[in-house]
Coordinates of C-alpha atoms in Angstrom, one line a residue:
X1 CA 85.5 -1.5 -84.3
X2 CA 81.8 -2.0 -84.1
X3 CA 81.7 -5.4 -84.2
X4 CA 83.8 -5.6 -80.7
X5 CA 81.2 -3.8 -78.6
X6 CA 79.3 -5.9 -76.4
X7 CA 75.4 -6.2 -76.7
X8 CA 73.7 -5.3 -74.1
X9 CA 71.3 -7.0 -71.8
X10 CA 67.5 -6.2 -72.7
X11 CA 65.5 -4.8 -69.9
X12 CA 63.7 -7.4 -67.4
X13 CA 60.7 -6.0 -65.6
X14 CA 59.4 -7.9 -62.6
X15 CA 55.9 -9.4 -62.5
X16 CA 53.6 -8.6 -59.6
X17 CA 53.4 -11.2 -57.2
X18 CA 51.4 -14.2 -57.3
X19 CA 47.7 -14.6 -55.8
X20 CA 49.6 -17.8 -54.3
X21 CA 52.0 -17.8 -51.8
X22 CA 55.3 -19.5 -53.5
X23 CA 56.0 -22.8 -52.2
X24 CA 60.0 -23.5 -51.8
X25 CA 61.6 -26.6 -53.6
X26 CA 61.5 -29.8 -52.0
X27 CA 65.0 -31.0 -53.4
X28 CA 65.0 -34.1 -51.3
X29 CA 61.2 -35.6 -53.0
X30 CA 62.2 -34.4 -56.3
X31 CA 65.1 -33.0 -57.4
X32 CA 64.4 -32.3 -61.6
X33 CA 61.3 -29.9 -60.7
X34 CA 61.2 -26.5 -62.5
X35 CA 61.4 -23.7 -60.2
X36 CA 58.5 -21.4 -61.0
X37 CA 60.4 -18.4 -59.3
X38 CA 62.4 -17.9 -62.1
X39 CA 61.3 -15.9 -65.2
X40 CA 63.9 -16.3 -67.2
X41 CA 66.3 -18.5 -68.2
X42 CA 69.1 -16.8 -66.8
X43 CA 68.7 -17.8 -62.9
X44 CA 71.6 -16.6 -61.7
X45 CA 71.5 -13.3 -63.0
X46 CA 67.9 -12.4 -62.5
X47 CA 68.3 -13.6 -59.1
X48 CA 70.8 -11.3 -58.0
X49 CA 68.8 -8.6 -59.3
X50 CA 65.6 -9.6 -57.2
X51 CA 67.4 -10.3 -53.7
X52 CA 67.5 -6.6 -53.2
X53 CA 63.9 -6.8 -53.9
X54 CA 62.8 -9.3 -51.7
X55 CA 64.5 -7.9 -49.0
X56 CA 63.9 -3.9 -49.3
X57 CA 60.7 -4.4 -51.8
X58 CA 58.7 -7.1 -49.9
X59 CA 57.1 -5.0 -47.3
X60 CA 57.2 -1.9 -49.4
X61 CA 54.8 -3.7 -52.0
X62 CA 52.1 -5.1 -49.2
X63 CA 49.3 -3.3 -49.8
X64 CA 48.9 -3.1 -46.0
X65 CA 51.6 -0.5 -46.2
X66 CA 51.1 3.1 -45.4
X67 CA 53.6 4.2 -48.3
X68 CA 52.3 1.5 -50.8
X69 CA 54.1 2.3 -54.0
X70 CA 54.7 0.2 -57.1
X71 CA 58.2 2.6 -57.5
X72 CA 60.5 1.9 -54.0
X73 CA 62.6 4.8 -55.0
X74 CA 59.6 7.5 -54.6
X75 CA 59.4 6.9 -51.4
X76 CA 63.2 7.5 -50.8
X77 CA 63.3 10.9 -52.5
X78 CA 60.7 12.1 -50.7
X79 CA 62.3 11.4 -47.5
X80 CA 59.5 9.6 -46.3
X81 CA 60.5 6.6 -43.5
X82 CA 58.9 2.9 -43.5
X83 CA 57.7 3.2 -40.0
X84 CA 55.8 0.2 -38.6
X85 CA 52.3 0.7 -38.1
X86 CA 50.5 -0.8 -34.9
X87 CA 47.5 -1.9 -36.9
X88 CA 46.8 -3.2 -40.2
X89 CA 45.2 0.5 -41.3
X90 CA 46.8 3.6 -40.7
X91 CA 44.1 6.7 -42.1
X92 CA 45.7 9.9 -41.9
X93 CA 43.5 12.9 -41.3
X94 CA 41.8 14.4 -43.9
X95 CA 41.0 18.1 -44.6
X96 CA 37.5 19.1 -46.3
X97 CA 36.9 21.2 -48.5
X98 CA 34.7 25.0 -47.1
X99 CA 32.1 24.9 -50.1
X100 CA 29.2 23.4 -49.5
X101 CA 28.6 20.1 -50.1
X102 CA 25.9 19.1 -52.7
X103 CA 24.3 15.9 -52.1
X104 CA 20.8 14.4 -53.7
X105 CA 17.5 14.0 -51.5
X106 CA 16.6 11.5 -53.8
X107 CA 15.2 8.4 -51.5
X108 CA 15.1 10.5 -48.5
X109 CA 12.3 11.6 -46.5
X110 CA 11.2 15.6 -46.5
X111 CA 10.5 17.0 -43.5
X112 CA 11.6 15.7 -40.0
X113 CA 9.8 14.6 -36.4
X114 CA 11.8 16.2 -34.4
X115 CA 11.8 19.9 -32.7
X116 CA 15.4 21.0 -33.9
X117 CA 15.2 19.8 -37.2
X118 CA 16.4 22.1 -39.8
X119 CA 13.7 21.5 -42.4
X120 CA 11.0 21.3 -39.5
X121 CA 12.1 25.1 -38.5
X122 CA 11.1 25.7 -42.3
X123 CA 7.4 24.0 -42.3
X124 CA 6.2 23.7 -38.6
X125 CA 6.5 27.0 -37.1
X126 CA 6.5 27.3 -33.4
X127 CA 2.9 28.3 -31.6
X128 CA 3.5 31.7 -30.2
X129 CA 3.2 31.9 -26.6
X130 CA 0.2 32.3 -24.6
X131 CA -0.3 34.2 -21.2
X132 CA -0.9 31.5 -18.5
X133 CA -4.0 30.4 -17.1
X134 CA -6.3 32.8 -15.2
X135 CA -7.4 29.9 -13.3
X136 CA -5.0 27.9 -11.0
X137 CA -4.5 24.3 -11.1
X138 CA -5.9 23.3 -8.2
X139 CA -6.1 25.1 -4.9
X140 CA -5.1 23.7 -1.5
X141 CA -8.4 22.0 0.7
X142 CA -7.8 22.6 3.8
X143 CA -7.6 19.4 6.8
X144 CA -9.3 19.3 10.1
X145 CA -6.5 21.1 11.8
X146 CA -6.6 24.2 9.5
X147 CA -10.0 24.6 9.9
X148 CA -9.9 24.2 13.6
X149 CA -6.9 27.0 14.0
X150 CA -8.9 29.2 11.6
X151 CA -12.2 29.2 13.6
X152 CA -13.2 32.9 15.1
X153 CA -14.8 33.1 18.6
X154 CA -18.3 33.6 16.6
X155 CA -17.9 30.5 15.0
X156 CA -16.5 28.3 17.6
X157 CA -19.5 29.8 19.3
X158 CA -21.9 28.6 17.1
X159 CA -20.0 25.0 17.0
X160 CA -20.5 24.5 20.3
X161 CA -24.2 25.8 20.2
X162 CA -25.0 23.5 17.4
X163 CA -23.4 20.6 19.6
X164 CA -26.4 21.0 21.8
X165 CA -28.4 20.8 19.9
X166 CA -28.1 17.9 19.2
X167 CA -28.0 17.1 23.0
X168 CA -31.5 18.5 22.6
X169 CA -33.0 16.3 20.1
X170 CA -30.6 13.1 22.0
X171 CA -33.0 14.3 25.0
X172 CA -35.8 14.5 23.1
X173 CA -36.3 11.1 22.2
X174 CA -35.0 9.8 25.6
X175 CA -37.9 11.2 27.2
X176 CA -40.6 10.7 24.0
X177 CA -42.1 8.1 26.9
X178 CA -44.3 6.0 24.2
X179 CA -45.4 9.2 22.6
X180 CA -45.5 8.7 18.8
X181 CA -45.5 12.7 18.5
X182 CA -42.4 13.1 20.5
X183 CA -40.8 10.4 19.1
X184 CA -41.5 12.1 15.6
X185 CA -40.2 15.7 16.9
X186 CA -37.1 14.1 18.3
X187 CA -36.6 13.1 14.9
X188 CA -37.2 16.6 13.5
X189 CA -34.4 17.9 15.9
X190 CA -32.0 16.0 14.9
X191 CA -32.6 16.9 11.5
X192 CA -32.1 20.6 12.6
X193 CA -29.3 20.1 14.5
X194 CA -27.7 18.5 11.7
X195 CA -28.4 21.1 9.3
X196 CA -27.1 23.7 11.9
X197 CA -24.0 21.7 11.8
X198 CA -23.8 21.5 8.7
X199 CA -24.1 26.2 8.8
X200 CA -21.2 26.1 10.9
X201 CA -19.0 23.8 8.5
X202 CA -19.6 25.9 5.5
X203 CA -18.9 28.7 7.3
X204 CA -15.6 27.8 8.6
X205 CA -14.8 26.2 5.0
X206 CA -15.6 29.9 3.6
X207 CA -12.5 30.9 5.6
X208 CA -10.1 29.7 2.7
X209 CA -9.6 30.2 -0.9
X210 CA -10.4 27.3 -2.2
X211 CA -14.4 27.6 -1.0
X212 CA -15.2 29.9 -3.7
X213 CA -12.7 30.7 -5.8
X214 CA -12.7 28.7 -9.3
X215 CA -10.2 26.3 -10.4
X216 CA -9.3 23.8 -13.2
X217 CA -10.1 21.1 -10.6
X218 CA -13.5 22.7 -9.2
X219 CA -14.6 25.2 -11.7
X220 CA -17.0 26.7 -9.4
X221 CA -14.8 26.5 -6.0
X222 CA -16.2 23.9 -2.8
X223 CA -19.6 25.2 -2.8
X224 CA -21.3 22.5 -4.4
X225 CA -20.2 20.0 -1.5
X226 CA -22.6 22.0 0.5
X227 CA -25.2 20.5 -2.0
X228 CA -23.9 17.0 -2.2
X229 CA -24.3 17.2 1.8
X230 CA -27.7 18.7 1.9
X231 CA -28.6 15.9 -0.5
X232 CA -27.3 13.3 1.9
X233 CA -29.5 14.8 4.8
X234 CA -32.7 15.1 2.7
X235 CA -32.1 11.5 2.1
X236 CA -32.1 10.8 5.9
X237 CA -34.7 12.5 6.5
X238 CA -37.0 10.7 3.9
X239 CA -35.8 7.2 5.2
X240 CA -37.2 9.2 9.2
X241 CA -40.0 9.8 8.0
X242 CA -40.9 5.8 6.7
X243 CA -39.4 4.7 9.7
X244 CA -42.5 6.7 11.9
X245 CA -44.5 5.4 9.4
X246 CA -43.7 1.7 10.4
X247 CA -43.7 2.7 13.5
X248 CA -47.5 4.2 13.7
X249 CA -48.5 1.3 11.6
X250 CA -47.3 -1.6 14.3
X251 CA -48.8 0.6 16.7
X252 CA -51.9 0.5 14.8
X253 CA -51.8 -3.2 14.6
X254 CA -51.3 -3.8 17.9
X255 CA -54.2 -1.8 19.6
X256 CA -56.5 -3.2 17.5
X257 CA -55.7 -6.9 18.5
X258 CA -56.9 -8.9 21.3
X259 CA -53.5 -8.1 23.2
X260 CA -53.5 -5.4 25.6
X261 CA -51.7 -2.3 24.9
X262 CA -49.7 -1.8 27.6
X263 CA -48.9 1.9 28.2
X264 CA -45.9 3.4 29.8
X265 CA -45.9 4.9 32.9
X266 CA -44.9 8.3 31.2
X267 CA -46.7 8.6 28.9
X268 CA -48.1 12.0 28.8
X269 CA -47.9 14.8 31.6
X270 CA -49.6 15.5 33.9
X271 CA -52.9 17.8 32.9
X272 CA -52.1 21.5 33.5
X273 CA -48.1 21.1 33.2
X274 CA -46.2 22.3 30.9
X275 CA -44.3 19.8 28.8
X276 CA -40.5 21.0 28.9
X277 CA -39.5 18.9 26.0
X278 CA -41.6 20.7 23.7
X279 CA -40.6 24.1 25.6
X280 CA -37.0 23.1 24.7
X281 CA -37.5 22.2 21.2
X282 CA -39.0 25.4 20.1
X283 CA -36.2 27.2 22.2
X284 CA -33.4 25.2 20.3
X285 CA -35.0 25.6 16.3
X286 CA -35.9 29.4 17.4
X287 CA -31.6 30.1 18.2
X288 CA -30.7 28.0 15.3
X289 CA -33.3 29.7 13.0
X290 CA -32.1 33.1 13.7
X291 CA -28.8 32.7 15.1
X292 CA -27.2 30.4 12.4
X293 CA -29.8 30.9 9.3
X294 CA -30.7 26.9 9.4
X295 CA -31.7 25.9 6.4
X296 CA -31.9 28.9 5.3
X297 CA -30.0 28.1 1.8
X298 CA -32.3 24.8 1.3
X299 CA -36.0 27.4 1.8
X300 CA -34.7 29.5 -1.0
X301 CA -34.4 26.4 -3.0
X302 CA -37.1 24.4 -2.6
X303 CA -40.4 26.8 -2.0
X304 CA -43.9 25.8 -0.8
X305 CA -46.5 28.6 -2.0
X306 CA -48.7 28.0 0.6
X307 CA -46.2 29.2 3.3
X308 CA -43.8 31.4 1.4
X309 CA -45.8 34.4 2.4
X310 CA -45.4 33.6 6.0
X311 CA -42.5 35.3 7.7
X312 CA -39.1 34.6 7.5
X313 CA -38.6 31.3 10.1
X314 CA -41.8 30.0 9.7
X315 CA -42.0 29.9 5.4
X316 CA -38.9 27.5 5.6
X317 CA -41.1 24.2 5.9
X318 CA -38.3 22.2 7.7
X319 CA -38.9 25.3 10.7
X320 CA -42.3 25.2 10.1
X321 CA -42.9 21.5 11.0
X322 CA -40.9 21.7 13.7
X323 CA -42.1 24.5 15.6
X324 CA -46.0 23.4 14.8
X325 CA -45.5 20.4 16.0
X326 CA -43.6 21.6 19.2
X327 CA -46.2 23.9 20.0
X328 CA -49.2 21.3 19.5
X329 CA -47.4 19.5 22.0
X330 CA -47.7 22.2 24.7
X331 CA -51.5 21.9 23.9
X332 CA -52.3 18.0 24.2
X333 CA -51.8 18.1 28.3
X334 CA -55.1 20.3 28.2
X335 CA -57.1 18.0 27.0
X336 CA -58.5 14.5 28.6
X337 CA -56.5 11.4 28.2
X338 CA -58.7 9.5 25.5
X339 CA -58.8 12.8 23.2
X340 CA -54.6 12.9 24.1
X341 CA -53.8 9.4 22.6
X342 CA -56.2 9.9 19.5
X343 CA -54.0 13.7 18.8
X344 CA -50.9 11.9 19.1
X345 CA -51.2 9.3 17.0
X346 CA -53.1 11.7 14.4
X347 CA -49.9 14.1 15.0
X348 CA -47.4 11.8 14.4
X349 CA -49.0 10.2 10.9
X350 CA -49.4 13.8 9.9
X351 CA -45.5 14.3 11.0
X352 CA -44.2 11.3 9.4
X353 CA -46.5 12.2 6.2
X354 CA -44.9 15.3 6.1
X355 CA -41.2 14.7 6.4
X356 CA -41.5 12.2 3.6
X357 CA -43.1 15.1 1.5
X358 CA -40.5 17.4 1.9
X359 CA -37.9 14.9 1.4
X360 CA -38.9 13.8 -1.7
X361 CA -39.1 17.5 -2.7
X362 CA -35.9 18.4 -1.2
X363 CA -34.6 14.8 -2.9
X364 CA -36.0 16.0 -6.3
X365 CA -34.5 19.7 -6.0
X366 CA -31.1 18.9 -4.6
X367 CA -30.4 15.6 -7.1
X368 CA -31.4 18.1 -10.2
X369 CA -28.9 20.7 -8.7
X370 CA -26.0 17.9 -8.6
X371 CA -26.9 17.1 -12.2
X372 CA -26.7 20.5 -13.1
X373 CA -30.4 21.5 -14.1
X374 CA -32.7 23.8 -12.5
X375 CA -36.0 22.5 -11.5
X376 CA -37.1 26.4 -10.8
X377 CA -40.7 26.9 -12.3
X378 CA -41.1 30.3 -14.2
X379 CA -38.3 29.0 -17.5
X380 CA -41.7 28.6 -19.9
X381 CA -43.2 32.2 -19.1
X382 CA -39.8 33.9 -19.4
X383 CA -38.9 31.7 -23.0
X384 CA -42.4 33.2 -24.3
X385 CA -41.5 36.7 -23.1
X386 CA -38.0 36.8 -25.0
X387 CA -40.3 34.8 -27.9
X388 CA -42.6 37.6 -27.9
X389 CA -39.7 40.7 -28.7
X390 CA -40.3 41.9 -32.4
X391 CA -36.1 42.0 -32.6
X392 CA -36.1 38.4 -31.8
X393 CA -36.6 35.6 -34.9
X394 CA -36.8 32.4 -33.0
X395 CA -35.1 30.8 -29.9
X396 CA -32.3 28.2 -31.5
X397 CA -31.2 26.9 -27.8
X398 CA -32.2 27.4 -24.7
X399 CA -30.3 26.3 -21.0
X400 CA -31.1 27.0 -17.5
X401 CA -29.3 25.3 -14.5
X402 CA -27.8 25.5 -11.4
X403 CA -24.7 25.2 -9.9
X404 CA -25.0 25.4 -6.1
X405 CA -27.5 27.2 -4.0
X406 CA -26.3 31.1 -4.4
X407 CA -25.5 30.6 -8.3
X408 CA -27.6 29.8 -11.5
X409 CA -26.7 30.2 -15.3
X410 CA -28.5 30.9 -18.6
X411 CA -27.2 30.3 -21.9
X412 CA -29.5 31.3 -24.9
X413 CA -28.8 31.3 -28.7
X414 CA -31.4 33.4 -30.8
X415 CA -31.8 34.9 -33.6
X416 CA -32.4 38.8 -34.5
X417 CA -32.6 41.2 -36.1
X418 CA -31.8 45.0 -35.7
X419 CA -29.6 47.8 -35.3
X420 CA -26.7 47.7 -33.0
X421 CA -28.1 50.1 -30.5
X422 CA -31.3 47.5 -30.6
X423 CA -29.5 44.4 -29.7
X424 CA -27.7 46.2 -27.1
X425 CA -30.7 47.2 -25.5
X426 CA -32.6 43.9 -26.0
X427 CA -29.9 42.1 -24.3
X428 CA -30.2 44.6 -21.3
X429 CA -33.8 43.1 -21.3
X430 CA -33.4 39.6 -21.3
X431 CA -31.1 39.6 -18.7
X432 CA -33.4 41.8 -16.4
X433 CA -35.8 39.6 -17.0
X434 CA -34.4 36.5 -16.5
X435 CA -32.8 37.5 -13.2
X436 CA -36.3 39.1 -11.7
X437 CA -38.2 36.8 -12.8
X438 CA -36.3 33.5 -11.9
X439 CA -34.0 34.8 -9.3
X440 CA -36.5 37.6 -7.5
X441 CA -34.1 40.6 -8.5
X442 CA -30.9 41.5 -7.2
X443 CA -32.6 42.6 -3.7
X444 CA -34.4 40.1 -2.8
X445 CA -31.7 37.9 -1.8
X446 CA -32.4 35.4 -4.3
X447 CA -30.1 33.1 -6.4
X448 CA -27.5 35.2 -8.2
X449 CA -27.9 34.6 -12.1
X450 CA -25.6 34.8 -14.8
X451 CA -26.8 35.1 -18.5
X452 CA -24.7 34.5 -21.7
X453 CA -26.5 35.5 -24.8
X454 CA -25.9 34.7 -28.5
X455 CA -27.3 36.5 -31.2
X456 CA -27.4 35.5 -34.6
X457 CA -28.4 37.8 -37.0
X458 CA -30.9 37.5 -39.5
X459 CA -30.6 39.7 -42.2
X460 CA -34.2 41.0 -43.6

């Protein structure tokens, strides 16, 4: 009974496909070729077992296949459908895991250049924030328009009065006449009308902020354009002065030549007269002097011993010049008319002389003052004063200069020695004595000084 049961079969598994792409039989170029398709020699049979999986299996064993599985039937029991992607990939979303991820800093750099950085918040801490700027920017300037809408009746008053005078020293010269004298005062009018021009325009400026308040921009405010423009009329006046120079000298040259000098027809008044040129010239300086403080800021900063203890208008030389001369002019009808041309051309050498010498002073003063130094005299005696302290070791640095006319500073490092109730007091003293001895004191309308001090101290 055993010997009539069939054997069976043994099990076939099929090989994966290929890395080639089979090539179907040519039966019409060669009929007696060996089908590699087959892995067995039973065709027929293991060729009805593989069209099922040619047909079902083909597209479920691409590995471009979502549901790639070497098992078809998995995919059935699961319930799972072959659905036909759009692309070659199909990635399904992924959940990650909550714990932290570990990962090596190995080959990375430490630290990072940006703000927001996480390890930056660890090693570059933010600054901590500062309270703004006392000082603004920059403050506004103000245009021609502003400055004429901001004009009080006093000052337009003074504008207009400053306006003729310069009519006055226009006048002046028109009616000089061949007088080298006149010809030199007209020149010294104009230089006080200018300068009284120039009062009016710093006092209108002083209307705003921006004059003498301090900013990033102009640390000490407008006021040293005051200087720059007292520089630039110093300047004129020295290049004035060489001109009547020249002038004197061709005159020179030609009334010592065989030529004739011909003489206008006006050239001096008549003997007895008043000249009202001159009358008008010492009218005009007088108003300005007074009225509008001309030159008033340029006297207190260049000074002339020999006429400082004069009073007020006459110990600023610029007055002083111009109201001798004016006056020496009323004189010269008085005398005869050789004596008269002699005293003017001896008045206007000494004229021209003069406004050279005070330009190169005012030249020298003003040009130290834009480079901020002070060209004051008095620094050497009050160094050996604050020398001469027993508190004080030795001077280390020493600075004096000026900022515009009204303001001068003082910065001194030293070394001391003392108590604390000592230094307090010897500060006190050094800057009382700095600001009497350099500035005349707080009364006497002087330059306003401010001292820094530095003490560093010696132990004994």
């Amino acid at each position: 009974m055993a010997s009539n049961l069939p054997i069976p079969l043994p099990p076939r598994t099929p090989t994966p496909p290929l890395d080639d792409p089979p090539k179907a039989p040519n039966h019409g170029s060669n009929p007696g070729a060996v089908d590699h398709d087959s892995l067995s020699p039973l065709v027929d049979t293991f060729a009805q077992s593989r069209s099922g999986l040619d047909t079902d299996d083909r597209k479920h064993l691409s590995p471009t296949r979502a549901n790639f599985n070497l098992n078809p039937s998995d995919s059935v029991q699961n319930g799972q459908s072959d659905p036909d992607p759009a692309g070659p990939f199909n990635f399904k979303t992924a959940t990650m895991a909550k714990s932290p991820v570990i990962k090596s800093n190995i080959g990375q750099r430490r630290g990072h250049k940006y703000k927001h950085s996480s390890i930056s918040h660890q090693i570059f801490l933010e600054p901590p924030p500062r309270a703004p700027l006392a000082l603004p920017n920059s403050l506004p300037i103000p245009t021609l328009k502003e400055c004429r809408a901001s004009m009080s009746k006093d000052q337009k008053t003074r504008f207009w009065w400053s306006v003729c005078h310069m009519f006055v020293a226009a006048y002046t010269l028109w009616s000089a006449h061949g007088s080298l004298a006149m010809t030199a005062l007209s020149h010294l009018i104009l230089f006080d009308s200018l300068g009284a021009m120039l009062c009016v325009a710093v006092d209108v400026l002083s209307n705003f902020e921006v004059w003498k308040r301090s900013s990033i921009r102009h640390p000490f405010g407008l006021e040293r354009a005051e200087v720059l423009a007292g520089f630039a009329m110093c300047v004129l006046l020295l290049f004035m002065g060489m001109d009547l120079i020249s002038h004197n000298l061709q005159h020179f040259l030609e009334s010592s030549g065989h030529e004739p000098h011909h003489s206008h027809p006006h050239d001096r008044v008549t003997v007895g007269s008043v000249d009202v040129t001159a009358v008008l010239a010492i009218s005009s300086t007088l108003v300005s002097a007074i009225g509008l403080k001309n030159h008033g800021r340029i006297g207190k900063a260049m000074r002339f011993g020999y006429i400082e203890s004069l009073p007020s208008v006459l110990s600023n030389p610029s007055h002083f010049l111009t109201l001798s001369c004016s006056t020496l002019l009323l004189l010269l009808p008085l005398v005869s008319i050789r004596l008269y041309n002699w005293l003017d051309v001896l008045l206007s050498v000494t004229i021209s002389i003069s406004m050279c010498v005070i330009g190169v002073r005012l030249v020298k003063t003003l040009g130290s003052m834009l480079l901020m130094s002070y060209s004051g005299q008095g620094v050497t005696d009050v160094i050996r004063d604050i020398e001469a302290d027993p508190c004080v070791f030795g001077i280390d640095d020493a600075r004096f200069w000026q900022v515009h006319y009204g303001l001068c500073m003082a910065n001194l490092r030293l070394r001391v020695s003392g108590t604390e109730e000592n230094l307090t007091r010897l500060r006190e003293r050094i800057s009382s004595l700095i600001r009497n001895r350099l500035g005349g004191g707080y009364g006497s309308g002087g330059q306003r000084w401010e001292v820094s001090l530095q003490f560093t101290i010696e132990r004994a």
